[in-house]
XYZ file of C-alpha atoms in Angstrom:
747
model
C -18.360 26.076 22.493
C -19.414 24.767 19.064
C -16.659 22.481 17.780
C -16.855 24.176 14.354
C -15.522 27.353 15.972
C -12.286 25.483 16.731
C -11.525 24.917 13.036
C -9.815 27.075 10.439
C -11.604 27.697 7.137
C -10.108 24.740 5.259
C -10.776 22.358 8.147
C -14.368 23.604 8.486
C -15.102 23.039 4.779
C -13.790 19.467 5.028
C -15.903 18.772 8.122
C -19.111 20.181 6.622
C -18.790 18.139 3.412
C -20.796 15.024 4.278
C -22.095 13.691 0.962
C -20.176 12.069 -1.872
C -16.469 11.258 -2.270
C -13.824 13.604 -0.878
C -10.067 13.673 -0.426
C -8.504 15.647 2.408
C -4.833 16.348 1.732
C -3.441 16.947 5.197
C 0.038 18.413 5.496
C 2.232 17.516 8.471
C 0.896 18.934 11.739
C -2.235 20.318 10.074
C -4.804 18.862 12.481
C -6.123 15.958 10.412
C -7.201 13.972 13.492
C -9.306 16.934 14.604
C -10.919 17.130 11.149
C -11.704 13.398 11.046
C -13.086 13.545 14.585
C -15.361 16.504 13.979
C -16.466 15.195 10.592
C -17.768 12.029 12.273
C -19.390 14.152 14.993
C -21.010 16.267 12.271
C -22.428 13.187 10.546
C -23.965 11.962 13.794
C -25.322 15.458 14.557
C -27.092 15.292 11.173
C -28.824 12.072 12.192
C -26.481 9.415 10.782
C -26.532 6.235 12.891
C -23.007 5.609 14.303
C -23.429 1.923 13.380
C -23.405 3.051 9.723
C -20.010 4.761 9.934
C -16.757 2.918 9.164
C -13.498 4.684 10.093
C -10.247 2.893 9.247
C -6.859 3.777 10.751
C -3.389 2.233 10.698
C -2.877 1.882 14.462
C -5.140 0.965 17.349
C -3.657 3.956 19.154
C -4.961 6.349 16.474
C -8.414 4.742 16.567
C -8.537 4.934 20.355
C -7.527 8.599 20.373
C -10.108 9.456 17.722
C -12.907 7.602 19.508
C -12.004 9.353 22.770
C -12.188 12.770 21.076
C -15.551 11.945 19.472
C -16.906 10.812 22.847
C -16.080 14.245 24.250
C -18.280 15.817 21.575
C -21.192 13.379 21.230
C -20.984 11.095 24.279
C -21.388 7.311 24.420
C -22.797 7.000 20.902
C -19.156 7.112 19.767
C -18.799 3.525 21.012
C -21.109 2.354 18.212
C -18.895 3.531 15.355
C -17.054 0.823 13.422
C -13.594 2.204 14.078
C -10.201 0.531 14.140
C -7.287 -0.651 12.041
C -7.897 -2.392 8.734
C -6.801 -5.660 10.310
C -8.949 -5.347 13.439
C -12.126 -4.321 11.587
C -11.830 -6.971 8.901
C -10.823 -9.717 11.329
C -14.064 -8.868 13.131
C -15.971 -9.284 9.876
C -14.119 -12.511 9.094
C -14.977 -13.917 12.538
C -18.628 -13.496 11.636
C -18.307 -14.794 8.069
C -15.358 -17.227 8.319
C -17.369 -20.373 7.687
C -18.390 -19.043 4.253
C -14.750 -19.344 3.158
C -14.025 -22.570 5.044
C -12.353 -21.232 8.207
C -13.514 -21.730 11.805
C -14.852 -18.654 13.628
C -12.083 -19.190 16.193
C -9.288 -19.030 13.600
C -5.812 -18.218 14.903
C -3.932 -15.136 13.703
C -0.281 -16.002 13.011
C 2.303 -13.340 13.773
C 5.504 -12.949 11.747
C 7.424 -15.403 13.930
C 4.743 -18.067 13.466
C 4.861 -17.588 9.700
C 8.659 -17.736 9.554
C 8.734 -20.875 11.694
C 6.204 -22.581 9.433
C 8.171 -21.590 6.325
C 11.404 -22.823 7.921
C 9.750 -26.203 8.568
C 8.394 -26.407 5.016
C 11.824 -25.591 3.526
C 13.359 -28.323 5.680
C 10.665 -30.857 4.713
C 11.189 -30.060 1.017
C 14.982 -30.552 1.402
C 15.681 -27.078 0.027
C 18.756 -24.935 0.686
C 17.876 -22.853 3.750
C 20.499 -20.271 2.776
C 18.664 -19.586 -0.481
C 15.181 -19.999 0.936
C 15.555 -17.844 4.023
C 12.231 -17.503 5.898
C 12.197 -13.702 5.816
C 12.900 -13.649 2.046
C 10.227 -16.251 1.277
C 7.682 -14.621 3.600
C 8.324 -11.218 2.025
C 7.657 -12.695 -1.419
C 4.427 -14.376 -0.234
C 3.320 -11.213 1.585
C 3.913 -9.101 -1.520
C 1.811 -11.514 -3.575
C -1.071 -11.430 -1.091
C -1.034 -7.639 -0.895
C -1.438 -7.610 -4.684
C -4.197 -10.259 -4.363
C -2.164 -12.864 -6.237
C -3.432 -16.294 -5.192
C -1.315 -19.461 -5.092
C -2.754 -20.613 -8.426
C -2.088 -17.254 -10.095
C 1.446 -17.165 -8.640
C 2.344 -20.603 -9.957
C 0.801 -19.985 -13.383
C 2.256 -16.507 -13.956
C 5.292 -16.821 -16.270
C 6.721 -13.428 -15.233
C 6.623 -14.298 -11.534
C 8.140 -17.715 -12.198
C 10.897 -16.137 -14.291
C 11.688 -13.726 -11.444
C 11.966 -16.617 -8.984
C 14.144 -18.588 -11.417
C 16.446 -15.575 -11.842
C 16.710 -15.265 -8.054
C 17.569 -19.014 -7.901
C 14.440 -19.674 -5.850
C 12.178 -21.546 -8.299
C 10.317 -23.379 -5.506
C 8.790 -20.319 -3.807
C 5.481 -20.986 -5.555
C 5.408 -24.513 -4.144
C 6.314 -23.185 -0.676
C 3.507 -20.606 -0.972
C 1.057 -23.395 -1.875
C 2.163 -25.618 1.034
C 2.185 -22.658 3.429
C -1.403 -21.719 2.550
C -2.585 -25.325 2.800
C -0.977 -25.735 6.208
C -2.433 -22.455 7.484
C -5.885 -23.485 6.247
C -5.570 -26.934 7.833
C -4.493 -25.306 11.105
C -7.440 -22.890 11.028
C -5.010 -19.979 10.890
C -4.572 -16.752 8.944
C -1.500 -14.533 8.861
C -1.806 -10.728 8.890
C -1.920 -10.479 5.099
C -4.679 -13.108 4.992
C -6.967 -10.860 7.029
C -7.161 -8.555 4.010
C -6.645 -11.181 1.308
C -9.448 -13.389 2.664
C -11.747 -10.364 3.083
C -11.316 -9.752 -0.637
C -12.027 -13.441 -1.287
C -15.164 -13.184 0.869
C -16.464 -10.125 -0.982
C -15.582 -11.564 -4.422
C -17.012 -15.053 -3.926
C -19.975 -14.112 -1.737
C -21.807 -11.056 -3.146
C -24.393 -11.452 -0.368
C -21.692 -10.729 2.226
C -20.472 -7.685 0.300
C -24.029 -6.408 -0.062
C -24.591 -6.887 3.682
C -21.653 -4.665 4.627
C -22.353 -2.121 1.888
C -25.761 -1.680 3.522
C -24.177 -1.368 6.964
C -21.453 1.115 6.015
C -23.183 4.179 4.559
C -20.055 6.276 5.227
C -16.457 5.089 4.810
C -13.459 7.078 6.051
C -9.809 6.077 5.643
C -6.949 7.733 7.521
C -3.354 7.709 6.175
C -4.649 6.720 2.738
C -1.197 7.141 1.223
C -0.146 4.026 3.165
C -2.790 1.693 1.710
C -1.851 -1.253 -0.486
C -3.819 -2.700 -3.404
C -5.731 -5.104 -1.156
C -6.866 -2.298 1.184
C -7.674 -0.065 -1.759
C -9.940 -2.684 -3.312
C -11.802 -3.452 -0.066
C -12.621 0.210 0.637
C -13.599 0.827 -2.981
C -16.009 -2.146 -2.916
C -17.539 -1.148 0.411
C -18.140 2.433 -0.780
C -19.429 1.449 -4.233
C -23.117 1.550 -3.279
C -23.327 4.856 -1.362
C -20.209 6.607 -2.755
C -19.730 8.354 0.594
C -16.008 7.752 0.901
C -13.554 10.211 2.387
C -9.822 9.568 2.428
C -7.320 11.572 4.435
C -3.615 11.547 3.748
C -0.470 13.246 2.593
C 1.382 11.937 -0.420
C 4.502 13.654 0.977
C 4.410 11.198 3.898
C 4.067 7.984 1.882
C 7.037 5.959 3.182
C 5.888 2.347 3.313
C 6.373 1.026 -0.228
C 8.491 -1.783 1.258
C 5.341 -2.971 3.045
C 3.298 -2.863 -0.142
C 1.889 0.671 0.205
C 1.086 2.150 -3.202
C 1.324 5.935 -3.462
C -0.703 5.736 -6.699
C -3.801 5.032 -4.573
C -3.817 8.641 -3.381
C -2.286 10.200 -6.500
C -4.980 8.599 -8.699
C -7.939 8.848 -6.331
C -9.579 11.437 -8.565
C -9.496 8.972 -11.446
C -11.720 6.611 -9.430
C -14.103 9.371 -8.357
C -14.346 12.105 -11.039
C -16.893 14.041 -8.926
C -14.383 14.176 -6.079
C -14.176 17.180 -3.741
C -10.598 17.996 -2.659
C -9.733 19.861 0.541
C -6.200 20.931 1.404
C -5.120 21.380 5.017
C -1.959 23.423 4.618
C -1.556 25.210 7.948
C 0.980 23.514 10.210
C 0.304 23.924 13.948
C 3.286 21.895 15.112
C 6.571 23.367 13.924
C 8.400 26.677 13.655
C 8.503 28.590 10.383
C 12.116 27.624 9.696
C 11.325 23.914 10.066
C 8.183 24.129 7.896
C 9.950 26.108 5.152
C 12.922 23.729 5.200
C 10.578 20.751 4.780
C 8.829 22.486 1.881
C 12.128 23.200 0.165
C 13.034 19.503 0.344
C 9.768 17.955 -0.832
C 9.408 20.285 -3.824
C 12.186 18.243 -5.489
C 9.773 15.300 -5.882
C 8.052 15.079 -9.257
C 5.218 12.700 -8.269
C 3.136 14.676 -5.784
C -0.095 16.525 -5.107
C 0.965 20.163 -5.000
C 0.382 22.101 -1.811
C 2.190 24.799 0.150
C 2.306 24.110 3.863
C 2.621 27.246 6.016
C 2.519 28.146 9.693
C 1.716 31.144 11.853
C 4.053 29.844 14.564
C 7.220 31.692 15.570
C 10.146 31.780 13.153
C 12.290 29.735 15.536
C 16.041 29.078 15.478
C 17.891 28.020 12.357
C 18.364 24.305 11.758
C 21.799 23.185 12.948
C 23.849 21.163 10.446
C 26.954 19.557 11.942
C 29.791 17.553 10.446
C 31.569 15.124 12.785
C 34.793 13.243 12.101
C 33.327 9.828 12.942
C 30.110 8.137 13.995
C 31.416 7.926 17.565
C 32.156 11.650 17.621
C 28.698 12.254 16.164
C 27.204 10.287 19.069
C 29.253 12.174 21.674
C 28.287 15.524 20.183
C 24.578 14.633 20.156
C 24.626 13.299 23.736
C 26.548 16.300 25.079
C 24.229 18.691 23.264
C 21.162 17.022 24.775
C 22.677 17.291 28.246
C 23.606 20.951 27.697
C 20.203 21.870 26.255
C 18.353 20.150 29.065
C 20.347 21.942 31.752
C 20.379 25.353 30.054
C 16.686 25.475 29.165
C 15.144 23.416 31.995
C 13.866 20.769 29.597
C 12.974 17.117 30.136
C 14.760 14.262 28.382
C 11.298 13.385 27.015
C 11.610 16.517 24.852
C 14.396 14.929 22.755
C 14.321 12.334 19.999
C 17.170 10.883 17.939
C 16.034 9.583 14.555
C 18.071 7.394 12.228
C 17.595 5.588 8.920
C 18.674 2.130 10.148
C 18.579 0.423 13.539
C 22.316 -0.269 13.411
C 23.001 3.460 13.862
C 21.697 3.351 17.420
C 24.923 1.788 18.763
C 27.070 4.950 18.716
C 24.167 6.979 20.099
C 23.498 4.499 22.912
C 27.153 4.343 23.951
C 27.411 8.140 24.061
C 24.179 8.513 26.049
C 25.269 5.854 28.560
C 28.585 7.647 29.109
C 26.649 10.819 29.924
C 24.325 8.827 32.199
C 21.379 9.955 30.076
C 18.425 7.576 30.187
C 16.989 6.558 26.855
C 14.481 4.147 25.375
C 14.572 2.511 21.964
C 11.290 2.254 20.099
C 11.089 -0.850 17.966
C 13.012 -3.229 20.220
C 11.678 -6.572 21.386
C 8.057 -6.055 22.344
C 6.510 -7.609 25.432
C 4.488 -10.090 23.392
C 7.599 -11.299 21.544
C 9.375 -12.536 24.692
C 9.817 -16.323 24.789
C 7.935 -16.963 28.017
C 5.015 -14.824 26.848
C 4.871 -16.587 23.483
C 4.951 -19.948 25.295
C 1.911 -19.171 27.445
C 0.117 -17.505 24.522
C 0.720 -20.697 22.507
C -1.085 -22.717 25.191
C -3.947 -20.218 25.146
C -4.129 -20.353 21.342
C -4.284 -24.159 21.423
C -7.046 -23.918 24.005
C -9.155 -21.890 21.577
C -8.038 -23.605 18.357
C -6.441 -27.064 18.869
C -5.630 -27.261 15.136
C -3.125 -24.398 15.511
C -0.020 -26.163 14.217
C 2.545 -23.543 15.241
C 1.218 -23.301 18.794
C 1.257 -27.102 19.038
C 4.866 -27.320 17.868
C 5.898 -24.708 20.412
C 4.506 -26.347 23.549
C 3.942 -30.038 22.887
C 7.157 -30.744 24.801
C 7.310 -27.612 26.961
C 7.644 -28.036 29.847
C 9.396 -31.289 28.939
C 7.127 -34.335 28.945
C 9.263 -36.870 27.103
C 8.156 -36.043 23.559
C 11.364 -35.768 21.544
C 11.994 -34.174 18.164
C 11.773 -37.513 16.379
C 8.355 -38.270 17.886
C 7.180 -34.749 17.118
C 8.289 -35.114 13.499
C 6.387 -38.435 13.280
C 3.205 -36.639 14.327
C 3.373 -34.261 11.386
C 4.462 -36.893 8.878
C 1.628 -39.197 10.021
C -0.878 -36.352 9.722
C 0.246 -35.702 6.121
C 0.313 -39.357 5.128
C -3.098 -40.170 6.601
C -4.710 -36.878 5.578
C -5.615 -36.065 9.160
C -5.004 -32.862 11.075
C -2.110 -33.000 13.528
C -4.595 -32.561 16.371
C -6.497 -35.665 15.274
C -3.235 -37.617 15.375
C -2.343 -36.161 18.786
C -5.684 -37.196 20.281
C -5.197 -40.755 19.020
C -1.417 -40.982 19.259
C -1.558 -44.503 20.739
C -3.331 -45.810 17.657
C -1.101 -43.972 15.192
C 2.310 -44.209 16.888
C 1.959 -47.070 19.376
C 1.187 -47.045 23.082
C 4.775 -46.545 24.256
C 5.211 -43.066 22.778
C 1.508 -42.314 22.452
C 0.660 -42.109 26.161
C 2.512 -38.830 26.854
C 1.026 -37.245 23.738
C -2.524 -38.320 24.568
C -2.096 -36.988 28.130
C -1.100 -33.663 26.601
C -4.262 -33.682 24.462
C -6.391 -34.414 27.539
C -4.858 -31.368 29.234
C -5.682 -29.128 26.234
C -9.257 -30.466 26.092
C -9.638 -29.664 29.782
C -8.454 -26.101 29.118
C -10.906 -25.827 26.200
C -13.851 -26.950 28.355
C -12.981 -24.267 30.873
C -12.616 -21.627 28.123
C -16.200 -22.279 27.046
C -17.457 -21.340 30.519
C -15.019 -18.851 32.083
C -13.608 -15.453 31.154
C -10.131 -14.978 29.678
C -8.409 -14.268 32.998
C -9.728 -17.313 34.848
C -8.763 -19.555 31.936
C -5.303 -18.012 31.510
C -4.558 -18.272 35.235
C -5.593 -21.938 35.170
C -3.562 -22.667 32.033
C -0.463 -20.896 33.384
C -0.554 -23.042 36.497
C -1.621 -26.414 35.088
C 0.505 -26.281 31.935
C 3.551 -26.298 34.182
C 4.950 -22.995 32.877
C 4.661 -21.138 36.193
C 6.380 -23.936 38.131
C 9.096 -24.178 35.501
C 9.899 -20.459 35.693
C 9.508 -20.215 39.458
C 12.137 -22.914 39.872
C 14.668 -20.774 38.005
C 16.151 -18.514 40.688
C 18.492 -16.587 38.375
C 17.869 -12.895 37.719
C 16.749 -13.798 34.190
C 14.445 -16.524 35.543
C 12.869 -14.099 37.995
C 12.305 -11.588 35.184
C 10.622 -14.265 33.048
C 8.419 -15.305 35.958
C 7.423 -11.683 36.557
C 6.666 -11.269 32.844
C 4.152 -14.123 33.058
C 2.561 -12.417 36.051
C 2.450 -9.174 34.070
C 0.688 -10.943 31.203
C -1.933 -12.233 33.644
C -2.285 -8.656 34.933
C -2.902 -7.495 31.399
C -5.571 -10.146 30.856
C -7.249 -9.138 34.118
C -7.287 -5.499 32.994
C -8.810 -6.632 29.689
C -11.566 -8.565 31.480
C -12.241 -5.678 33.893
C -12.467 -3.112 31.081
C -16.162 -2.099 30.883
C -15.735 -1.271 27.185
C -14.859 -4.892 26.352
C -18.168 -6.647 25.826
C -16.628 -10.011 24.961
C -14.495 -11.228 27.886
C -13.674 -14.595 26.322
C -10.189 -15.961 25.791
C -10.818 -15.972 22.034
C -11.605 -12.241 22.063
C -8.503 -11.452 24.137
C -6.237 -13.424 21.799
C -7.646 -11.574 18.804
C -7.065 -8.271 20.591
C -3.372 -8.889 21.260
C -2.784 -10.486 17.853
C -3.776 -7.184 16.256
C -1.441 -4.964 18.278
C 0.694 -2.945 15.854
C 4.257 -1.694 16.322
C 2.996 1.771 17.097
C 0.731 0.418 19.823
C 3.557 -1.252 21.741
C 5.326 1.960 22.641
C 4.522 1.567 26.307
C 4.747 4.510 28.651
C 7.572 4.158 31.153
C 8.281 5.903 34.413
C 10.845 8.699 34.365
C 12.401 10.800 31.619
C 13.941 9.214 28.536
C 15.493 10.384 25.312
C 13.688 8.520 22.528
C 15.704 6.656 19.884
C 13.982 5.227 16.818
C 14.076 4.764 13.082
C 12.344 7.439 11.043
C 9.749 4.903 9.905
C 8.804 4.327 13.559
C 8.559 8.087 14.186
C 5.693 8.662 11.765
C 2.777 10.300 13.573
C 4.897 11.420 16.549
C 6.309 14.820 17.481
C 9.055 16.114 19.783
C 10.294 19.565 20.781
C 13.875 18.769 19.786
C 14.816 16.302 17.051
C 18.235 15.041 15.938
C 18.332 13.387 12.511
C 21.684 11.583 12.484
C 23.664 9.894 9.729
C 22.838 12.406 6.969
C 25.222 10.745 4.515
C 25.036 9.460 0.958
C 24.305 5.715 0.795
C 22.977 5.843 4.339
C 20.287 8.482 3.879
C 19.323 8.223 1.073
C 19.914 4.515 1.494
C 22.112 2.803 -1.070
C 19.212 0.368 -1.576
C 16.959 3.241 -2.700
C 19.065 4.735 -5.491
C 17.984 2.412 -8.302
C 15.021 4.427 -9.559
C 13.393 7.826 -9.266
C 10.434 6.283 -7.422
C 12.769 4.844 -4.765
C 14.684 8.097 -4.376
C 11.450 10.066 -4.045
C 10.299 7.706 -1.297
C 13.578 8.372 0.567
C 12.988 12.107 0.157
C 9.476 11.699 1.617
C 11.064 9.840 4.523
C 13.373 12.815 5.122
C 10.343 15.123 4.946
C 8.615 13.011 7.617
C 11.736 13.201 9.800
C 12.009 16.993 9.526
C 8.348 17.528 10.363
C 8.576 15.559 13.630
C 10.339 18.584 15.164
C 8.404 21.328 16.932
C 11.064 23.812 18.101
C 14.595 22.735 17.210
C 16.039 20.490 14.535
C 19.591 19.176 14.283
C 21.014 17.422 11.207
C 24.298 15.590 11.759
C 26.635 13.549 9.588
C 30.046 11.927 9.896
C 32.952 11.949 7.462
C 33.848 8.363 8.439
C 31.805 5.466 9.742
C 32.415 1.804 10.528
C 30.557 -0.650 8.338
C 30.969 -4.422 8.638
C 34.090 -3.828 10.720
C 35.756 -1.520 8.195
C 36.188 2.233 8.497
C 34.923 3.948 5.352
C 34.871 7.556 4.204
C 31.457 9.222 3.919
C 30.102 12.246 2.109
C 27.172 14.349 3.221
C 23.693 13.538 1.968
C 22.342 15.189 -1.179
C 19.241 15.994 0.882
C 21.195 18.576 2.876
C 21.881 20.470 -0.346
C 18.172 20.467 -1.165
C 17.311 22.584 1.886
C 17.401 26.306 1.206
C 20.600 27.400 3.083
C 18.842 30.446 4.582
C 17.134 28.048 7.017
C 20.417 26.410 8.070
C 23.293 27.138 10.404
C 26.395 25.137 9.417
C 29.063 23.904 11.805
C 32.254 22.509 10.229
C 30.151 22.430 7.043
C 31.303 23.068 3.492
C 29.726 26.525 3.656
C 32.438 27.697 6.033
C 32.166 28.599 9.695
C 28.842 28.733 11.434
C 27.175 31.942 12.442
C 28.490 31.420 15.978
C 26.641 31.198 19.220
C 24.828 27.982 18.280
C 24.464 25.114 20.692
C 27.261 23.091 19.110
C 29.727 25.973 19.509
C 28.803 26.231 23.182
C 29.088 22.490 23.665
C 32.523 22.299 22.088
C 33.750 25.339 24.012
C 32.533 23.961 27.339
C 33.090 20.280 26.655
C 36.275 20.076 28.687
C 34.584 21.767 31.650
C 31.363 19.774 31.404
C 31.301 16.998 33.962
C 28.536 14.459 33.483
C 27.193 12.669 36.527
C 29.025 9.389 36.991
C 26.966 6.365 35.997
C 25.747 4.405 38.975
C 27.734 1.233 39.417
C 25.611 -1.873 39.002
C 26.206 -4.237 41.889
C 25.219 -7.877 41.771
C 23.547 -9.176 44.892
C 25.169 -12.093 46.714
C 22.362 -12.244 49.243
C 21.083 -15.650 50.367
C 17.835 -15.635 52.395
C 17.640 -17.550 55.703
C 15.960 -20.974 55.658
C 12.960 -19.630 57.582
C 12.348 -16.749 55.130
C 8.598 -16.257 54.715
C 6.990 -13.377 52.764
C 4.722 -11.002 54.710
C 1.309 -9.632 53.809
C 2.240 -6.399 51.983
C -1.249 -4.925 51.693
C -0.346 -2.280 54.308
C 3.217 -1.656 53.142
C 4.198 2.016 53.398
C 7.171 4.316 52.805
C 9.786 4.098 55.520
C 9.296 0.406 56.293
C 12.285 -1.924 56.352
C 11.899 -5.022 54.168
C 13.804 -8.138 53.149
C 13.797 -9.626 49.629
C 14.997 -13.201 48.890
C 17.352 -11.958 46.149
C 18.109 -8.288 46.849
C 18.469 -8.494 50.621
C 17.500 -5.699 53.039
C 16.141 -2.322 52.029
C 13.872 0.567 52.948
C 10.695 1.505 51.084
C 11.120 5.033 49.722
C 7.835 5.380 47.834
C 4.570 3.599 47.027
C 2.980 4.011 43.607
C -0.568 2.813 42.866
C -1.884 2.816 39.288
C -5.216 1.149 38.602
C -5.236 -2.277 40.205
C -1.466 -2.556 40.575
C 0.758 -1.186 43.326
C 4.523 -0.760 43.010
C 7.040 -0.240 45.778
C 10.230 1.733 45.138
C 12.807 0.278 47.516
C 16.403 1.310 48.245
C 18.280 -1.934 48.896
C 21.554 -1.893 50.828
C 23.449 -3.936 48.218
C 21.870 -3.317 44.813
C 20.425 0.170 45.116
C 16.943 1.234 44.018
C 14.496 -1.301 42.602
C 10.835 -0.955 41.608
C 8.809 -4.058 42.485
C 5.202 -4.969 41.726
C 3.642 -5.882 45.071
C 1.331 -8.543 43.673
C 4.419 -10.628 42.785
C 7.234 -9.352 45.004
C 8.115 -11.611 47.916
C 8.889 -9.194 50.755
C 9.311 -9.812 54.451
C 8.506 -6.743 56.563
C 10.805 -6.077 59.537
C 9.675 -3.894 62.417
């Protein structure tokens, strides 16, 4: 079937427009990914070389999904499109052009923790008050400056900026910014904001580089344009200046990232930049029921700054939106959990069909407690990601040093881990000596005997020899072989293996899982560059949205509304609909702030496909004190004909809604008792020796050095990894990865 036949009229017009600037205003659930996909396919069908197409997204997940869809239409040529996040595409360009702006091609990408650690060290070195100059506050200020393309020199010389810092009692932020940038440059490192800031520097200072990429990118497409900041806006405008074939896709009603520097004016004023602009509106929602779509429309119409559109749907009318008032946040949690349980049982649903959305992470506590009491499994999106775990960051630091020995933050992290007799005082001397002698820290490390004396220098020089050995191997071997070697010879694996606690075992298994991930990366036929440097760049560019790993089993999803953008669920609970919570008290200082909060509510509403629940409490604990709450003004902005109130100010509900049934049956509803967690006291015999588990099968009896005896209930093979689900006599069911589990098979 021709892919154009799958589009409605508005979508088809947007796809067939292939010349000149265009803006596609895509309402929630209106099929924008399909339009972007088919538009690229249409360009290629008309003879455009995929190498001349640039498509920018905000998550790797979105880029991957789009590329996969294009492949289905046009085949392997889709692999040649320049497609990815802003940061991944422009880091790729910077790798090629880095030396023009004084950076090594193998520059390190600092994550937020690296940046905060560096700032913390600078504040300490400058003898500043660390309560005033908190790393997250300083980093936010620096990040905001970079996103507005304000250099160190401009920052220090701008009287308005300096006055703001003086008023905030932080007059030294400019000096910290200067030191921070100098240290990053010396370490051959860029933070996330630098990837865009330095791209702008490259294009401004090197017109030949800009001209090169203008000639490569004949067509530029930007997804989620409402989320772009000034730096991203300027890059895309420059790249499209020659051919003028720029298409942006977005929805001003879903612009919710001003706190990250996103500027809604980029989309509101796009026509000003391109007077000959063609505008296409995708207004048909394919996701949600009529009641949900109409309710969302009735909310967003209260915003003054917007591109007018009227989203509609041909879907079923659906049930009314439930609005419920609880007496406390704990009661709110119990009501939500019980409702989920009731709905699941009554309608044969999966827990995966439910999401609980909240304005702040702190609200998850009452929800989690209530779900645990009902023995309902849940997962929180936005918790500690795999790559933020200490043991993972430790090994990654070694790998980063292997590729870029000037990486100061990686060096600090592992120079005495595992312990090798290099104390804090000696470590501090390294950095002071580097500053005083105008050498890099790595130069001092390599010649520590000369700089610090032979007594303390020997251990440091031995460390440098180890890193050099890793680097030699990295120049010849793929990422997995190097990482495996580094994990073993750095001492990390031995250190973790020696820790026989449950936590130690988990850390050890996490290292093994990282090595698994690197092996999968190397074995991926789509990855042309198998080097350690390429792998490190790949993981450095993982976004929050990309770390939402799939897990086995059914889970209710808990997350902030910001994290929910781009997702959809059959049943959605938006909790905490109270003044000063949603809208947030921090967002009531201006109309622009309030309108952003309203857009956030619009995003939350439009995550729901079938059923939507809005809950609020009349009292809530805050900082240990119980305070009275009033319902959110946003509830009053929804046309009441789309709502069904329970305990609300509009009187009794219409009856028969899920909350009525829950409350009526609550006393009779018996939740399954949570399984008691039992700690294992098992001690393996002295002659315990793991068996070859390559032929392990369900039904076999096994022995584990920590969990004792058990029976294999199921084997699960996915890709190159095999898991065994085992029912242990003492601790119950455990899922173990066979490549790391130490199991003795008993006949």
